[in-house]
Each structure stands twice: as C-alpha cells, then as structure tokens.
Tab-separated table of C-alpha atoms in Angstrom:
chain	number	residue	atom	x	y	z
A	10	MET	CA	0.000	0.000	0.000
A	11	GLN	CA	1.526	3.294	-1.134
A	12	THR	CA	0.907	6.783	0.222
A	13	ASP	CA	-1.939	8.693	-1.411
A	14	LEU	CA	-0.690	12.044	-0.147
A	15	PHE	CA	0.597	13.303	-3.505
A	16	ASP	CA	-1.449	14.458	-6.485
A	17	ALA	CA	-0.123	15.180	-9.989
A	18	ASP	CA	1.236	18.620	-9.018
A	19	HIS	CA	3.085	17.174	-6.049
A	20	GLU	CA	4.622	14.489	-8.258
A	21	LEU	CA	5.809	17.062	-10.805
A	22	PHE	CA	7.379	19.053	-8.001
A	23	ARG	CA	8.924	15.884	-6.620
A	24	ASP	CA	10.539	15.233	-10.010
A	25	SER	CA	12.072	18.705	-9.838
A	26	VAL	CA	13.429	18.027	-6.356
A	27	ARG	CA	14.848	14.700	-7.520
A	28	ALA	CA	16.711	16.477	-10.326
A	29	PHE	CA	18.134	18.953	-7.818
A	30	VAL	CA	19.221	16.138	-5.498
A	31	THR	CA	20.879	14.225	-8.328
A	32	ARG	CA	22.766	17.244	-9.598
A	33	HIS	CA	23.605	19.226	-6.482
A	34	VAL	CA	23.448	16.832	-3.530
A	35	VAL	CA	24.720	13.359	-4.388
A	36	PRO	CA	28.089	14.537	-5.811
A	37	LYS	CA	28.827	16.650	-2.711
A	38	MET	CA	27.800	14.468	0.215
A	39	GLU	CA	31.253	13.071	0.985
A	40	LYS	CA	32.820	16.529	0.885
A	41	TRP	CA	30.133	17.921	3.166
A	42	ASP	CA	30.860	15.232	5.726
A	43	ALA	CA	34.590	15.927	5.517
A	44	ASP	CA	34.095	19.706	5.813
A	45	ARG	CA	31.404	19.315	8.504
A	46	LEU	CA	29.483	21.953	6.558
A	47	ILE	CA	27.092	22.292	3.622
A	48	ASP	CA	28.279	24.951	1.183
A	49	ARG	CA	26.178	28.046	0.576
A	50	GLU	CA	26.153	27.385	-3.165
A	51	THR	CA	23.898	24.394	-2.520
A	52	TRP	CA	21.452	26.564	-0.592
A	53	ARG	CA	21.356	29.076	-3.438
A	54	ALA	CA	20.925	26.285	-5.983
A	55	ALA	CA	17.951	25.025	-3.972
A	56	GLY	CA	16.511	28.527	-3.990
A	57	ALA	CA	16.962	28.778	-7.751
A	58	GLN	CA	15.205	25.416	-8.114
A	59	GLY	CA	12.247	26.755	-6.136
A	60	ILE	CA	12.376	24.344	-3.213
A	61	LEU	CA	13.025	26.773	-0.359
A	62	GLY	CA	10.675	29.160	1.424
A	63	LEU	CA	7.557	27.665	-0.126
A	64	ALA	CA	5.242	29.280	2.428
A	65	VAL	CA	6.584	32.799	1.875
A	66	PRO	CA	3.767	34.990	0.510
A	67	LEU	CA	3.995	36.576	-2.950
A	68	GLU	CA	4.546	40.054	-1.531
A	69	TYR	CA	7.812	38.911	0.047
A	70	GLY	CA	9.124	37.106	-3.012
A	71	GLY	CA	7.827	33.605	-2.364
A	72	PRO	CA	5.304	31.296	-4.037
A	73	GLY	CA	2.845	31.479	-1.131
A	74	GLU	CA	2.438	27.694	-1.138
A	75	THR	CA	1.023	26.544	2.189
A	76	ASP	CA	0.241	22.950	1.189
A	77	TYR	CA	2.677	21.027	3.374
A	78	CYS	CA	2.597	18.052	0.999
A	79	PHE	CA	5.206	19.878	-1.086
A	80	ARG	CA	7.546	19.950	1.912
A	81	VAL	CA	6.952	16.207	2.350
A	82	ALA	CA	7.978	15.701	-1.275
A	83	ILE	CA	11.253	17.522	-0.576
A	84	GLN	CA	11.954	15.424	2.503
A	85	THR	CA	11.160	12.218	0.631
A	86	GLU	CA	13.628	12.885	-2.178
A	87	ILE	CA	16.408	13.977	0.160
A	88	ALA	CA	15.890	10.853	2.292
A	89	ARG	CA	16.060	8.673	-0.822
A	90	VAL	CA	19.819	9.394	-1.095
A	91	GLY	CA	20.488	9.513	2.658
A	92	ALA	CA	21.283	13.245	2.862
A	93	SER	CA	19.912	13.613	6.396
A	94	ALA	CA	22.105	16.592	7.257
A	95	LEU	CA	20.727	18.596	4.347
A	96	GLN	CA	17.192	17.633	5.299
A	97	SER	CA	17.851	18.847	8.841
A	98	GLY	CA	19.167	22.189	7.598
A	99	PHE	CA	16.301	22.782	5.201
A	100	SER	CA	13.740	21.812	7.846
A	101	THR	CA	15.284	24.120	10.417
A	102	ASN	CA	15.064	26.983	7.942
A	103	ASP	CA	11.566	26.388	6.586
A	104	ASP	CA	9.673	24.594	9.356
A	105	ILE	CA	11.152	26.403	12.328
A	106	VAL	CA	12.901	29.743	11.718
A	107	LEU	CA	10.792	30.858	8.759
A	108	ASN	CA	7.648	29.609	10.475
A	109	TYR	CA	8.338	31.911	13.449
A	110	LEU	CA	8.974	34.877	11.186
A	111	LEU	CA	5.813	34.339	9.130
A	112	ARG	CA	3.733	33.912	12.277
A	113	HIS	CA	5.069	36.737	14.425
A	114	ALA	CA	7.127	39.280	12.459
A	115	ASP	CA	5.527	42.568	11.454
A	116	ASP	CA	5.477	43.748	7.850
A	117	GLU	CA	8.767	45.661	8.036
A	118	GLN	CA	10.529	42.742	9.675
A	119	LYS	CA	9.236	40.364	7.020
A	120	LYS	CA	10.424	42.649	4.231
A	121	ARG	CA	13.858	42.696	5.827
A	122	TRP	CA	14.323	39.036	6.731
A	123	VAL	CA	12.008	36.776	4.735
A	124	PRO	CA	12.988	37.142	1.028
A	125	GLY	CA	16.386	35.503	1.587
A	126	PHE	CA	14.685	32.319	2.774
A	127	VAL	CA	13.291	31.895	-0.734
A	128	THR	CA	16.527	32.508	-2.629
A	129	GLY	CA	18.744	30.514	-0.280
A	130	ASP	CA	20.744	33.611	0.618
A	131	THR	CA	19.546	33.553	4.240
A	132	ILE	CA	20.241	30.668	6.589
A	133	GLY	CA	18.530	30.858	9.948
A	134	ALA	CA	18.915	29.234	13.347
A	135	ILE	CA	16.870	29.139	16.514
A	136	ALA	CA	18.686	29.341	19.844
A	137	MET	CA	16.713	27.709	22.620
A	138	THR	CA	18.851	24.969	24.199
A	139	GLU	CA	21.476	25.909	26.792
A	140	PRO	CA	24.222	23.898	28.503
A	141	ALA	CA	21.928	23.336	31.502
A	142	ALA	CA	18.508	23.597	29.841
A	143	GLY	CA	17.265	21.325	27.070
A	144	SER	CA	13.681	20.073	27.024
A	145	ASP	CA	12.910	22.159	30.148
A	146	LEU	CA	12.936	25.558	28.469
A	147	ARG	CA	11.663	27.330	31.575
A	148	ALA	CA	15.120	26.705	33.062
A	149	ILE	CA	16.998	28.886	30.573
A	150	THR	CA	19.284	31.583	31.970
A	151	THR	CA	19.848	33.742	28.875
A	152	THR	CA	18.408	37.176	29.611
A	153	ALA	CA	17.371	40.264	27.714
A	154	ARG	CA	17.024	43.544	29.594
A	155	ARG	CA	15.747	46.893	28.446
A	156	ASP	CA	18.204	49.753	28.036
A	157	GLY	CA	16.418	52.788	26.688
A	158	THR	CA	14.772	51.704	23.453
A	159	ASP	CA	17.225	48.824	23.011
A	160	TRP	CA	17.457	45.317	24.428
A	161	VAL	CA	20.708	43.863	25.769
A	162	ILE	CA	21.105	40.077	25.579
A	163	ASN	CA	23.442	37.966	27.712
A	164	GLY	CA	23.839	34.214	27.828
A	165	SER	CA	24.963	31.139	25.931
A	166	LYS	CA	23.270	28.519	23.781
A	167	THR	CA	24.401	25.115	22.585
A	168	PHE	CA	23.503	22.386	20.072
A	169	ILE	CA	22.328	25.072	17.656
A	170	THR	CA	21.586	23.677	14.198
A	171	SER	CA	23.100	25.844	11.418
A	172	GLY	CA	24.818	27.871	14.128
A	173	ILE	CA	27.999	28.357	12.113
A	174	LEU	CA	26.420	29.516	8.852
A	175	ALA	CA	23.383	31.317	10.262
A	176	ASP	CA	22.779	34.844	8.986
A	177	LEU	CA	20.206	35.435	11.687
A	178	VAL	CA	19.345	33.672	14.917
A	179	ILE	CA	16.058	33.715	16.802
A	180	VAL	CA	17.049	33.838	20.480
A	181	PHE	CA	14.777	32.643	23.284
A	182	ALA	CA	15.536	34.806	26.324
A	183	ARG	CA	14.120	35.582	29.753
A	184	THR	CA	12.794	39.147	29.939
A	185	ASP	CA	11.003	39.062	33.305
A	186	ALA	CA	12.169	36.721	36.064
A	187	ASP	CA	8.918	37.141	37.997
A	188	ALA	CA	6.389	36.594	35.218
A	189	GLY	CA	6.449	32.811	34.946
A	190	SER	CA	5.710	31.578	31.432
A	191	ARG	CA	4.994	35.192	30.444
A	192	GLY	CA	8.574	36.104	31.243
A	193	PHE	CA	10.154	34.985	27.951
A	194	SER	CA	10.529	36.741	24.614
A	195	LEU	CA	12.041	36.117	21.188
A	196	PHE	CA	14.685	38.305	19.554
A	197	VAL	CA	16.298	38.203	16.128
A	198	VAL	CA	20.064	38.654	16.276
A	199	GLU	CA	21.814	39.159	12.962
A	200	ASP	CA	25.289	38.076	11.943
A	201	GLY	CA	27.872	40.717	12.781
A	202	THR	CA	26.057	42.161	15.786
A	203	PRO	CA	28.713	43.174	18.362
A	204	GLY	CA	28.949	40.718	21.237
A	205	PHE	CA	27.398	37.843	19.262
A	206	THR	CA	30.026	35.145	18.771
A	207	ARG	CA	30.060	31.562	17.576
A	208	GLY	CA	31.950	28.949	19.509
A	209	ARG	CA	33.314	25.671	18.239
A	210	LYS	CA	31.658	23.625	15.548
A	211	LEU	CA	30.447	20.660	17.612
A	212	ASP	CA	31.749	17.177	16.813
A	213	LYS	CA	28.636	15.014	16.676
A	214	VAL	CA	28.057	11.269	16.424
A	215	GLY	CA	26.132	11.719	13.181
A	216	LEU	CA	24.768	14.407	10.857
A	217	HIS	CA	28.373	15.388	10.242
A	218	ALA	CA	27.549	17.753	7.379
A	219	GLN	CA	25.021	19.671	9.477
A	220	ASP	CA	26.929	22.430	11.243
A	221	THR	CA	25.995	22.614	14.897
A	222	ALA	CA	27.487	25.212	17.194
A	223	GLU	CA	27.714	26.917	20.534
A	224	LEU	CA	26.616	30.564	20.517
A	225	SER	CA	27.480	33.300	22.993
A	226	PHE	CA	25.791	36.629	23.670
A	227	ASP	CA	27.846	39.135	25.655
A	228	GLU	CA	26.064	42.454	26.096
A	229	VAL	CA	24.531	42.041	22.655
A	230	ARG	CA	22.610	45.222	21.959
A	231	VAL	CA	19.688	45.032	19.547
A	232	PRO	CA	17.045	47.645	18.729
A	233	ALA	CA	13.404	47.330	19.700
A	234	THR	CA	12.709	46.295	16.108
A	235	SER	CA	14.555	43.042	16.795
A	236	LEU	CA	11.868	41.888	19.238
A	237	LEU	CA	9.848	39.207	17.462
A	238	GLY	CA	6.165	39.531	18.243
A	239	GLU	CA	5.059	40.733	21.672
A	240	GLU	CA	7.204	40.973	24.759
A	241	GLY	CA	6.418	38.120	27.140
A	242	SER	CA	4.897	35.888	24.459
A	243	GLY	CA	8.011	33.878	23.630
A	244	PHE	CA	6.987	30.735	25.485
A	245	ALA	CA	3.512	30.786	23.975
A	246	TYR	CA	5.033	31.192	20.505
A	247	LEU	CA	7.196	28.136	21.085
A	248	MET	CA	4.176	26.091	22.055
A	249	GLN	CA	2.353	27.204	18.909
A	250	SER	CA	5.221	26.208	16.627
A	251	LEU	CA	6.335	22.944	18.204
A	252	PRO	CA	3.648	20.813	16.463
A	253	LEU	CA	5.101	21.650	13.027
A	254	GLU	CA	8.662	21.080	14.229
A	255	ARG	CA	7.711	17.683	15.621
A	256	LEU	CA	5.676	16.764	12.564
A	257	GLY	CA	8.723	17.597	10.448
A	258	ILE	CA	10.890	15.292	12.564
A	259	GLY	CA	8.268	12.553	12.307
A	260	ILE	CA	8.140	12.882	8.522
A	261	ALA	CA	11.937	12.827	8.294
A	262	ALA	CA	11.930	9.628	10.335
A	263	GLN	CA	9.206	8.065	8.213
A	264	VAL	CA	10.815	8.763	4.835
A	265	SER	CA	14.197	7.668	6.186
A	266	ALA	CA	12.703	4.363	7.325
A	267	GLU	CA	11.133	3.883	3.908
A	268	ALA	CA	14.415	4.600	2.124
A	269	VAL	CA	16.487	2.309	4.347
A	270	PHE	CA	13.972	-0.490	3.937
A	271	GLU	CA	14.271	-0.246	0.147
A	272	TRP	CA	18.084	-0.231	0.307
A	273	THR	CA	17.984	-3.305	2.520
A	274	LEU	CA	15.457	-5.132	0.386
A	275	SER	CA	17.530	-4.536	-2.735
A	276	TYR	CA	20.657	-5.748	-0.965
A	277	ILE	CA	19.260	-9.050	0.321
A	278	LYS	CA	17.656	-9.816	-3.031
A	279	GLU	CA	21.143	-9.849	-4.551
A	280	ARG	CA	23.320	-11.091	-1.685
A	281	LYS	CA	23.766	-14.870	-1.500
A	282	ALA	CA	24.625	-17.155	1.391
A	283	PHE	CA	24.615	-20.935	1.622
A	284	GLY	CA	23.677	-21.214	-2.027
A	285	LYS	CA	20.605	-18.983	-2.073
A	286	ARG	CA	19.624	-15.336	-1.827
A	287	VAL	CA	19.636	-13.977	1.717
A	288	GLY	CA	16.091	-12.705	1.263
A	289	GLU	CA	14.813	-16.249	0.785
A	290	PHE	CA	15.559	-17.272	4.381
A	291	GLN	CA	12.263	-17.395	6.242
A	292	GLY	CA	13.527	-15.808	9.449
A	293	LEU	CA	14.763	-12.740	7.580
A	294	GLY	CA	11.622	-12.742	5.492
A	295	PHE	CA	9.461	-12.509	8.598
A	296	THR	CA	11.513	-9.542	9.810
A	297	LEU	CA	10.980	-7.809	6.489
A	298	ALA	CA	7.258	-8.564	6.562
A	299	GLU	CA	6.902	-7.028	10.019
A	300	LEU	CA	8.881	-3.941	9.079
A	301	ARG	CA	7.004	-3.350	5.830
A	302	THR	CA	3.687	-3.596	7.659
A	303	ALA	CA	4.829	-1.215	10.391
A	304	ILE	CA	6.133	1.277	7.808
A	305	GLU	CA	2.856	1.327	5.875
A	306	VAL	CA	0.709	1.646	8.995
A	307	SER	CA	2.958	4.451	10.246
A	308	ARG	CA	2.732	6.223	6.900
A	309	ALA	CA	-1.048	6.273	7.135
A	310	TYR	CA	-0.837	8.140	10.446
A	311	ILE	CA	1.843	10.535	9.204
A	312	ASP	CA	-0.228	11.302	6.090
A	313	ARG	CA	-3.240	11.987	8.300
A	314	CYS	CA	-1.161	14.393	10.399
A	315	VAL	CA	-0.053	16.241	7.251
A	316	ARG	CA	-3.664	16.654	6.179
A	317	GLU	CA	-4.607	17.838	9.666
A	318	TYR	CA	-1.778	20.387	9.560
A	319	ASN	CA	-2.988	21.648	6.181
A	320	ARG	CA	-6.444	22.108	7.705
A	321	GLY	CA	-5.016	23.868	10.744
A	322	THR	CA	-6.275	21.153	13.098
A	323	LEU	CA	-3.087	19.256	14.002
A	324	THR	CA	-2.797	19.188	17.785
A	325	ALA	CA	0.370	19.252	19.841
A	326	VAL	CA	-0.521	15.832	21.221
A	327	ASP	CA	-0.970	14.239	17.804
A	328	ALA	CA	2.286	15.799	16.598
A	329	ALA	CA	4.017	14.337	19.656
A	330	LYS	CA	2.598	10.918	18.768
A	331	ALA	CA	3.901	11.264	15.205
A	332	LYS	CA	7.375	12.207	16.404
A	333	LEU	CA	7.478	9.471	19.035
A	334	TRP	CA	6.200	6.657	16.842
A	335	ALA	CA	8.033	7.454	13.614
A	336	THR	CA	11.430	8.024	15.235
A	337	GLU	CA	11.179	4.778	17.194
A	338	LEU	CA	10.220	2.974	13.989
A	339	GLN	CA	13.098	4.616	12.131
A	340	ASP	CA	15.508	3.282	14.726
A	341	LYS	CA	14.059	-0.225	14.442
A	342	VAL	CA	14.171	-0.274	10.642
A	343	ILE	CA	17.717	1.070	10.411
A	344	ASP	CA	19.003	-1.300	13.074
A	345	ALA	CA	17.509	-4.220	11.148
A	346	GLY	CA	18.953	-2.816	7.933
A	347	VAL	CA	22.467	-2.788	9.383
A	348	GLN	CA	22.018	-6.334	10.656
A	349	LEU	CA	20.724	-7.637	7.326
A	350	HIS	CA	23.640	-6.046	5.491
A	351	GLY	CA	25.994	-8.054	7.685
A	352	GLY	CA	29.527	-6.701	7.957
A	353	TYR	CA	28.895	-4.289	5.107
A	354	GLY	CA	26.211	-2.619	7.180
A	355	TYR	CA	28.973	-1.407	9.468
A	356	MET	CA	30.970	0.158	6.646
A	357	MET	CA	30.504	3.887	6.128
A	358	GLU	CA	30.625	3.473	2.343
A	359	TYR	CA	27.161	1.913	2.618
A	360	PRO	CA	24.318	4.399	3.118
A	361	VAL	CA	22.685	2.227	5.785
A	362	ALA	CA	25.704	2.782	8.075
A	363	LYS	CA	25.481	6.543	7.617
A	364	ALA	CA	21.745	6.391	8.279
A	365	TYR	CA	22.486	4.519	11.498
A	366	ILE	CA	24.573	7.320	13.005
A	367	ASP	CA	22.481	10.137	11.523
A	368	ALA	CA	19.201	8.851	12.944
A	369	ARG	CA	20.116	8.656	16.616
A	370	ILE	CA	19.478	12.352	17.260
A	371	GLN	CA	15.897	12.031	16.026
A	372	ARG	CA	14.718	10.680	19.388
A	373	ILE	CA	16.417	13.561	21.214
A	374	TYR	CA	15.902	16.896	19.465
A	375	GLY	CA	12.564	18.614	19.107
A	376	GLY	CA	11.887	17.384	22.637
A	377	THR	CA	13.108	13.957	23.717
A	378	ASN	CA	10.819	10.989	23.165
A	379	GLU	CA	10.406	10.781	26.921
A	380	ILE	CA	8.915	14.278	26.779
A	381	MET	CA	6.635	13.155	23.919
A	382	LYS	CA	5.345	10.345	26.147
A	383	GLU	CA	4.764	12.817	28.958
A	384	ILE	CA	2.753	15.098	26.635
A	385	ILE	CA	0.596	12.176	25.550
A	386	HIS	CA	0.296	10.921	29.120
A	387	ARG	CA	-0.890	14.288	30.433
A	388	ASP	CA	-3.496	14.489	27.699
A	389	LEU	CA	-4.806	11.051	28.656
A	390	ILE	CA	-5.059	11.993	32.309
A	391	ARG	CA	-6.823	15.274	31.541
A	392	GLY	CA	-9.282	13.397	29.350
C-alpha cells in the first residue's frame, strides 16, 4: 500500500526536487561530511530550483504555497539518497525559523528578513537549548534587559543547528524573572552584531555535514525592532510552533525508514549465502514482513497528520505521537537494515551505516521521546 498524499502537481514538483538532489546533492555528500558543513552554493541552488521558502507569501518574493505536501515531497527525495544533514538544515530553515517569522514578524521585519529564505541567501537558526537547559525551556538563563529603546542580551546557547552559517538567529531569552511563562521573549540577532560570537563547531556522532554550534551573547545590543512579536509571548510562541517542528521530525523519520527499507530489500535480493539469496531465508523474510507492515501503517498516520496540519487542526498531542512513533520505527528499521547487510552494514561506504549514526538524534531533538510520552500521558489523564 503506497501513500496517497501526492497528487499530480506534487509528483511534478517531486521530479524537480529529484533532479536537484541528483545534480547538487549526491556529488557533494562526501565533501560535506569531511568539511562538517554544507556549502552556501547548494542553498542558493535550492533557492533557484524553487524548493526553499515555499510558504513565503507573494509580496515577500515567495510562491505562497502553504500545502505542506510539497515539503513532504522535498523530505522524501532527500531521504532517498540519505542526505539527512541537508534535510535537517532545510527543515530548520523552513519549518522552524521561517515559520516563526511568518507567524510573528511585522510587515517591516518580514520585508527585511524573509525574502532571503526563498533565494537561499539567508540561513537561519533558533537558539533555545542551553548547557543546563534542554527540554525544560523554563530553566533557561539567557536574559534580555531593556536599556532605553534597546534590548541587551546575555547568555549562551548550545547544540544550535546551522549555528555556524546562520545569517540570523532567533534567540529565546528571559525578559522578566517574575512573570512565569509570560517572562520569555524572542529576539532576532543578525550576523555581525557586536557581542554575538560563535563557539566551536560541535563534533557530533552523526549528521556530520550539518553544522551545529555553541553561541554566545555578551552584552549584545539590539534595537526594539529586533523583538519578534510581543514581549512576554516567547513561550507561547514556542508552544504554537512545536507541532510543526515535531511533525517535520516525524516525517523525516518516516521517509528515512522507507528509504532504508528499500536499500535493505535490494541488498538481500542480490546477496547470496549458503547457495541462495539472503532474502529467501524465512527468518529474515518474517523480519521484512513485520517492518514493511509497520512502515505502511505508520505512513497512514503521518499522512493523516499532514492533512490535519494543512487544515489547521493538528494538535500538539498528535504531533508528539507522530514524532514518538516514527522516530522509534526509524531506529528499528535502520538497526535491522544494518544487521541484514551483515559486515557491510557497518561500513561507512554503505548508506545504511550513515543512516544509522544520523538517525540517533531524532529521538532527542525537538523534545526527547520521553517528553513526547509525557505530553501524551498528560493528555490522557486530563481526558
């Protein structure tokens, strides 16, 4: 059973993305891993191909396409070649940073910041996590204080996706220590702002091509026009945007699982042992049957979530379920894929090995899977 999420327009767009991936992604993946960075030329090529900033309205230079199925098509084609780091970068830009700007920036801010997300000239990051505050965002210590008409930001952030290349960073900071959840605000800090520095490029287990960094803010002075949305609404804004972020992670997990399954199936159809194809052994066949069934059932739920998001009815709880389920399934499928490849599954020249190390973060970022269970649990108790 195949997904029925795509219509003819989606498939045409998907063909365009596949051409981009073939031409601009596949030849560069090894170099990206070695450099621990994706070159800006690739971002601009993606912009020229029309696969970035889809939701940007016409008045800001974008296509104004809000059908999220087109984003799913992009993720599917990138997953097909195992370019998880690129997928992570594109998703951070479009599903997170751009989403905040489109939701909360005023017209002047949008004119200033949004057009570059379409062309690939602007790479964004969001700085929430701190050395001592991950999923518990209320524990952050980064502050922003008023000084005349300006704001002055102090603090440090870590594990920031696209932190090295970012042209602008949305910073989550405490603006009122006594206001509880109303004591947080969002600020946009641009590259080159005095006091804003980037630390080391972090050496991660996987996603080697995705630059991840530590960021520091030492008396960073920004004008009032750098406040994103209303003062004190930062935490509420995060809650509003997390469902899309988690849906994006769930989709990335789903399409990765589908791709790895196909790689594995192709491999065991050709590989022989004890005089017959590996895929003909019943024990392995049963494993494949279970995985294929789980993948198709999972896809049905993910597709439903995409449709709910398009309708504006996707809940935070259902997005948490999508993230939890799909990332756990991704782990199971990839682990089986490595095992069924035998020793070759442990060799980095095989995409299944790269998928193995790239996928581990999926159950951590966007809120750990333990937090997803807690969200679902609380909803059950309230009900």
